[in-house]
Amino acid sequence: MAAPRKFSEDRLRAAALALVDEKGLAALTMRNLAAALGTGAMTIYNYVDGRDGLERLLVEAVMTAVRPVPGVPSPDWRADLRAVAEAHWRAFRAHPDVIPLVMTRRSLDLPTLAGAEDMLDALARGGRSGARLLIAFRLVSGFVMGFAQAELAGPLSIAPEETAEEVIARVRALPADRFPRLIEIAEAALDSGPEAEFHAGLDLIITGLTSG
Amino acid sequence: MAAPRKFSEDRLRAAALALVDEKGLAALTMRNLAAALGTGAMTIYNYVDGRDGLERLLVEAVMTAVRPVPGVPSPDWRADLRAVAEAHWRAFRAHPDVIPLVMTRRSLDLPTLAGAEDMLDALARGGRSGARLLIAFRLVSGFVMGFAQAELAGPLSIAPEETAEEVIARVRALPADRFPRLIEIAEAALDSGPEAEFHAGLDLIITGLTSG
DNA sequence: CCATATCACGTACGGCGTACGTAATCTCTT
DNA sequence: AAGAGATTACGTACGCCGTACGTGATATGG
């Protein structure tokens, strides 16, 4: 005893994600999404629990892209940890405008939890359990989140429509006697790129996990 | 040739911070802040560059609380790194509702940069420079940011008006065969507390920095 | 074939950021 | 002493936002 729904949830998700990827997070409004779907604003409420549900949908869409991580689990827990961490990071980078939502919202949905469990599984196979497992998890997931955030909003972050050269020009304009190290790493960042930095940081963590 | 200003910038900052600390980030509006100061909404625009400037003010207020870090610099770069990282983390935790702003906004203000330089200085005294310094910085600052985020929005985060016991009850309600490790660390989290986890994670990083 | 449950969505309201205009207030010049 | 000029205070109003509510359309079960 019902009328058929006009849109699938996938259609909703795709439209919302496209909206944010193209026009930024601020463009995520009920009216905008409805217009993109060619319908009225209130229709969205038949698919999503208000604004909050809309954001939830978006975060889930990004987190769903994390899994499955190919080749995981393997006998090499270190390789698995690297793979899972990188899968998260890649998913974030693919939709940078959603990162603020991922960072900010309390997400307890299945895709998010599954990604966490993947990471935990690799760490557990590295011989950790209980409190030591908790700490290792906090460390790795914190790094992944924080690294994504730093690229987006940190001192070396590159604004939309800005080039890496413009960033270093801005940093170089700082007083050199007060921020010598900041200037130094801004120059170093020109030659490395976030990919290499992410992997190197992760390797340092794995070194720490192995030694400690 | 001017009329005297009704409020000092400090007064603005304090009022904005109090508003957010007491009523949450959503309460940060021009009208609310003006009302708290007993004036009209448009008056705020004489002190701050629009909504964006208001948020900037708030982030700066939090970042200013990071420095100076007592006892830094000292001959022990490891102790200094710990102290600086912890100072950041403490400042974030003191105003949890501002964290989303800190995480989300591109902050290039002086207090933020000074905190970064402090961290870099400790790492540099540990014998790192150039690309290796950059990577170590990314690692540590990423961890600090990400750890704060995880406590706020991660799978083990505790919602406002929620207890740690309620969190583990919720986690325990998950299918145990699919999320065994998540359940394990949720139980472990009951005995440890974020303070100990933060320090232990940082120690793992320092171990990695020392070995690698 | 109609009763009924569901869906689509137009209207409207309160709150937001803020462009604009005006009145008030101080300082400096004469 | 008085007027000119600059600056601040802030009321009004507009176009957004999320969304409560109500109405008409639509497909299905009896």
mmCIF file of C-alpha atoms (C1' of nucleotides) in Angstrom, chain D residues 7-23:
data_model
loop_
_atom_site.group_PDB
_atom_site.id
_atom_site.type_symbol
_atom_site.label_atom_id
_atom_site.label_comp_id
_atom_site.label_asym_id
_atom_site.label_seq_id
_atom_site.Cartn_x
_atom_site.Cartn_y
_atom_site.Cartn_z
ATOM 1 C "C1'" DT D 7 34.713 56.738 12.733
ATOM 2 C "C1'" DT D 8 31.671 53.811 15.396
ATOM 3 C "C1'" DA D 9 27.014 51.889 16.737
ATOM 4 C "C1'" DC D 10 23.392 49.448 15.072
ATOM 5 C "C1'" DG D 11 18.396 49.162 12.985
ATOM 6 C "C1'" DT D 12 16.408 47.470 8.764
ATOM 7 C "C1'" DA D 13 15.972 44.344 5.208
ATOM 8 C "C1'" DC D 14 17.225 40.649 1.868
ATOM 9 C "C1'" DG D 15 18.326 36.209 0.405
ATOM 10 C "C1'" DC D 16 19.726 32.103 2.073
ATOM 11 C "C1'" DC D 17 19.136 28.030 5.300
ATOM 12 C "C1'" DG D 18 16.642 23.829 7.747
ATOM 13 C "C1'" DT D 19 12.287 22.097 8.320
ATOM 14 C "C1'" DA D 20 7.102 21.734 10.476
ATOM 15 C "C1'" DC D 21 2.942 21.334 8.356
ATOM 16 C "C1'" DG D 22 -0.618 20.450 5.061
ATOM 17 C "C1'" DT D 23 -2.401 18.971 0.695
#
